[in-house]
Protein backbone atom coordinates (compact mmCIF):
# COMPACT_ATOMS: atom_id res chain seq x y z
CA LEU A 1 94.88 68.89 98.22
CA ASN A 2 93.88 66.23 100.62
CA ALA A 3 96.48 64.50 102.83
CA GLN A 4 97.09 61.79 100.58
CA GLN A 5 97.44 63.88 97.53
CA TRP A 6 99.86 66.07 99.32
CA GLY A 7 101.92 63.19 100.32
CA TYR A 8 101.98 62.13 96.49
CA LEU A 9 103.01 65.54 95.61
CA LYS A 10 105.77 65.60 98.32
CA ASN A 11 107.15 62.46 96.98
CA ASP A 12 107.15 63.45 93.55
CA ALA A 13 109.21 66.59 94.28
CA LEU A 14 111.67 64.66 96.18
CA ILE A 15 112.09 62.27 93.47
CA ASP A 16 112.28 64.78 91.01
CA SER A 17 115.34 66.34 93.11
CA LYS A 18 116.83 62.81 93.12
CA LYS A 19 116.05 62.15 96.74
CA ALA A 20 114.11 59.15 98.32
CA PRO A 21 110.55 59.64 98.84
CA LEU A 22 109.11 60.47 102.13
CA TYR A 23 106.19 58.27 102.22
CA THR A 24 105.77 54.40 101.25
CA GLN A 25 102.68 53.58 99.39
CA GLU A 26 101.27 52.12 102.68
CA GLN A 27 101.82 55.22 104.53
CA LEU A 28 100.39 57.30 101.60
CA ASP A 29 96.96 55.03 101.81
CA GLN A 30 96.92 55.72 105.78
CA LEU A 31 96.91 59.53 105.13
CA GLY A 32 93.40 59.67 103.96
CA GLN A 33 91.82 63.01 103.79
CA GLY A 34 93.60 64.69 106.57
CA THR A 35 92.89 68.25 107.54
CA ASP A 36 90.78 70.80 105.54
CA TRP A 37 92.09 73.98 107.05
CA GLN A 38 89.90 76.27 105.08
CA ALA A 39 87.00 74.38 106.12
CA GLU A 40 87.94 74.50 109.64
CA ALA A 41 88.50 78.31 109.54
CA PHE A 42 85.77 79.73 107.15
CA ALA A 43 81.98 79.61 107.84
CA ALA A 44 78.71 81.23 106.57
CA ALA A 45 78.53 84.77 107.88
CA PRO A 46 74.71 85.93 108.19
CA ILE A 47 74.16 89.64 108.27
CA GLN A 48 71.12 91.22 109.94
CA SER A 49 70.53 95.07 110.04
CA HIS A 50 67.39 96.56 111.84
CA SER A 51 66.38 100.27 111.49
CA LEU A 52 63.89 102.43 112.92
CA SER A 53 63.05 106.16 112.20
CA ILE A 54 60.67 108.69 113.53
CA SER A 55 60.03 111.97 111.96
CA ALA A 56 57.35 114.61 113.34
CA GLY A 57 56.92 118.48 112.87
CA THR A 58 54.90 121.45 112.76
CA GLU A 59 55.13 124.63 110.53
CA LYS A 60 58.28 125.96 112.46
CA THR A 61 59.86 122.64 113.80
CA ARG A 62 61.04 119.56 112.28
CA ILE A 63 62.46 116.59 113.87
CA LEU A 64 63.77 113.16 112.72
CA LEU A 65 65.08 110.56 115.24
CA SER A 66 66.52 107.14 113.64
CA GLY A 67 68.35 104.19 115.12
CA ASN A 68 70.05 101.02 113.59
CA TYR A 69 71.36 97.66 114.94
CA PHE A 70 73.69 96.14 112.46
CA ASN A 71 75.48 92.63 112.96
CA GLN A 72 77.78 90.63 110.69
CA GLU A 73 79.20 87.26 111.69
CA GLY A 74 82.79 86.77 110.17
CA ILE A 75 83.47 84.56 107.37
CA ILE A 76 86.41 83.49 109.47
CA VAL A 77 85.23 81.78 112.69
CA ASN A 78 85.33 83.61 115.99
CA THR A 79 85.25 87.05 113.99
CA GLY A 80 82.49 89.47 113.33
CA PHE A 81 81.46 93.24 113.51
CA ASN A 82 78.42 94.88 115.51
CA ARG A 83 77.42 98.48 115.44
CA TYR A 84 74.55 100.47 117.31
CA SER A 85 73.93 103.90 115.91
CA GLY A 86 71.41 106.76 116.38
CA ARG A 87 70.80 110.12 114.79
CA LEU A 88 68.68 113.19 115.79
CA ASN A 89 68.18 116.08 113.13
CA LEU A 90 66.19 119.00 114.59
CA ASP A 91 65.61 122.52 113.02
CA HIS A 92 63.46 125.33 114.08
CA ASP A 93 62.17 128.44 112.31
CA VAL A 94 62.59 131.10 114.88
CA ASN A 95 60.95 133.62 112.87
CA THR A 96 60.46 134.37 109.00
CA LYS A 97 64.13 135.23 108.66
CA PHE A 98 65.98 133.34 111.21
CA ARG A 99 66.42 129.29 111.41
CA ILE A 100 68.52 127.10 113.68
CA GLY A 101 69.21 123.49 113.68
CA VAL A 102 71.19 120.70 114.72
CA ASN A 103 72.28 117.17 113.61
CA LEU A 104 73.57 114.61 116.16
CA SER A 105 74.66 111.13 115.40
CA GLY A 106 76.62 108.44 117.29
CA SER A 107 77.71 104.96 117.19
CA LEU A 108 79.04 102.30 119.16
CA THR A 109 80.96 99.36 117.38
CA HIS A 110 82.62 96.12 118.37
CA ALA A 111 84.81 94.23 116.01
CA ASP A 112 86.29 90.85 116.69
CA VAL A 113 89.24 90.87 114.19
CA ALA A 114 91.09 88.00 112.78
CA PRO A 115 94.68 88.11 113.64
CA ASP A 116 97.24 89.49 111.00
CA GLY A 117 98.66 86.79 108.55
CA LEU A 118 95.82 84.42 109.48
CA VAL A 119 94.64 83.49 106.16
CA GLN A 120 98.43 83.01 104.93
CA ASN A 121 98.98 80.62 107.82
CA ILE A 122 95.56 78.79 106.85
CA LEU A 123 96.78 78.37 103.27
CA ALA A 124 100.45 77.19 104.59
CA MET A 125 99.36 74.58 106.74
CA VAL A 126 99.57 70.98 105.21
CA PRO A 127 96.76 68.48 105.31
CA VAL A 128 98.70 66.00 107.11
CA VAL A 129 98.71 68.05 110.52
CA PRO A 130 95.61 67.73 112.57
CA VAL A 131 93.95 70.60 114.33
CA ARG A 132 94.30 68.78 117.81
CA ASP A 133 96.51 66.11 118.99
CA ALA A 134 95.48 62.69 120.56
CA ASP A 135 94.94 64.41 123.91
CA GLY A 136 92.43 67.06 122.34
CA ASN A 137 95.16 69.86 122.51
CA PHE A 138 95.69 72.12 119.69
CA THR A 139 98.60 70.97 117.64
CA ALA A 140 101.63 73.42 117.92
CA ASN A 141 102.73 74.06 114.39
CA SER A 142 103.59 72.42 111.01
CA SER A 143 106.93 70.36 111.10
CA TYR A 144 106.27 69.93 107.41
CA GLY A 145 108.15 72.82 105.42
CA SER A 146 107.68 76.16 107.11
CA ALA A 147 107.06 76.15 110.86
CA VAL A 148 103.47 77.83 110.93
CA ALA A 149 101.68 78.22 113.99
CA ASN A 150 98.23 76.55 114.15
CA PRO A 151 95.84 79.07 112.93
CA ILE A 152 92.75 77.75 114.61
CA ASN A 153 94.43 77.76 117.80
CA THR A 154 95.26 81.33 116.94
CA LEU A 155 91.53 82.08 116.23
CA TYR A 156 90.28 80.72 119.47
CA ASN A 157 92.93 81.87 121.82
CA GLN A 158 94.20 85.28 120.32
CA ILE A 159 92.03 88.26 121.49
CA ASN A 160 91.90 90.87 118.58
CA VAL A 161 89.10 93.18 119.48
CA THR A 162 88.37 96.79 118.34
CA ASN A 163 85.79 99.08 120.11
CA THR A 164 84.81 102.34 119.04
CA THR A 165 82.47 105.06 120.38
CA ARG A 166 82.00 107.89 118.01
CA PHE A 167 79.47 111.20 118.21
CA LEU A 168 79.13 113.83 115.41
CA LEU A 169 77.51 117.20 116.28
CA ASN A 170 76.72 119.79 113.77
CA GLY A 171 74.62 122.79 114.48
CA PHE A 172 73.80 125.86 112.24
CA GLY A 173 72.18 129.30 112.42
CA GLU A 174 70.65 130.77 109.21
CA TYR A 175 69.57 134.26 108.73
CA LYS A 176 67.87 135.62 105.48
CA ILE A 177 69.22 138.99 104.87
CA ILE A 178 67.14 139.61 101.74
CA GLU A 179 65.48 137.57 99.18
CA GLY A 180 68.10 135.50 97.63
CA LEU A 181 70.97 136.24 100.18
CA THR A 182 71.09 134.28 103.25
CA ALA A 183 73.92 134.19 105.84
CA LYS A 184 74.78 130.93 107.44
CA ILE A 185 77.02 129.79 110.52
CA SER A 186 77.80 126.11 110.99
CA LEU A 187 79.64 124.34 113.72
CA GLY A 188 80.72 120.82 114.13
CA SER A 189 82.35 118.47 116.47
CA ASP A 190 83.49 114.88 115.88
């Protein structure tokens, strides 16, 4: 609802409860569109992903090196996620019976996360409350119904960041005992 529609609904609810309406017709006419809290909080969120892989090898050795950059802006303003990742796969035939290899991958991620309860607060804010007051400061909360903090203020002034660095390492050794029977030892770390 826009502000004027919300005012009509508020008046109807009070009249149905045998109470006096909150707004006069003149006040309802002045409410206008008010604040579209969802339009203030949500935005288009482009995604980009770039990858590069290189592989090479000989009869005895094979190598693969790859990297990726991923970036997604959040659909809620001032949120988003990006990741840098890389991978190295290397295996080598020591001889006809023995083979060794290693797989290493790593990633660095950064996420700007919306605070808990933000979407509920966006939906609870009434359209007659402006995002900012006459002085340009964020309005503190809604005095209509439940006291909800200004979710746009929260988006811009509350830091909620997650940074993660992760490495995975797997190595193996493989020995062909006889045709059709191979022993393999694997080690891994995260």
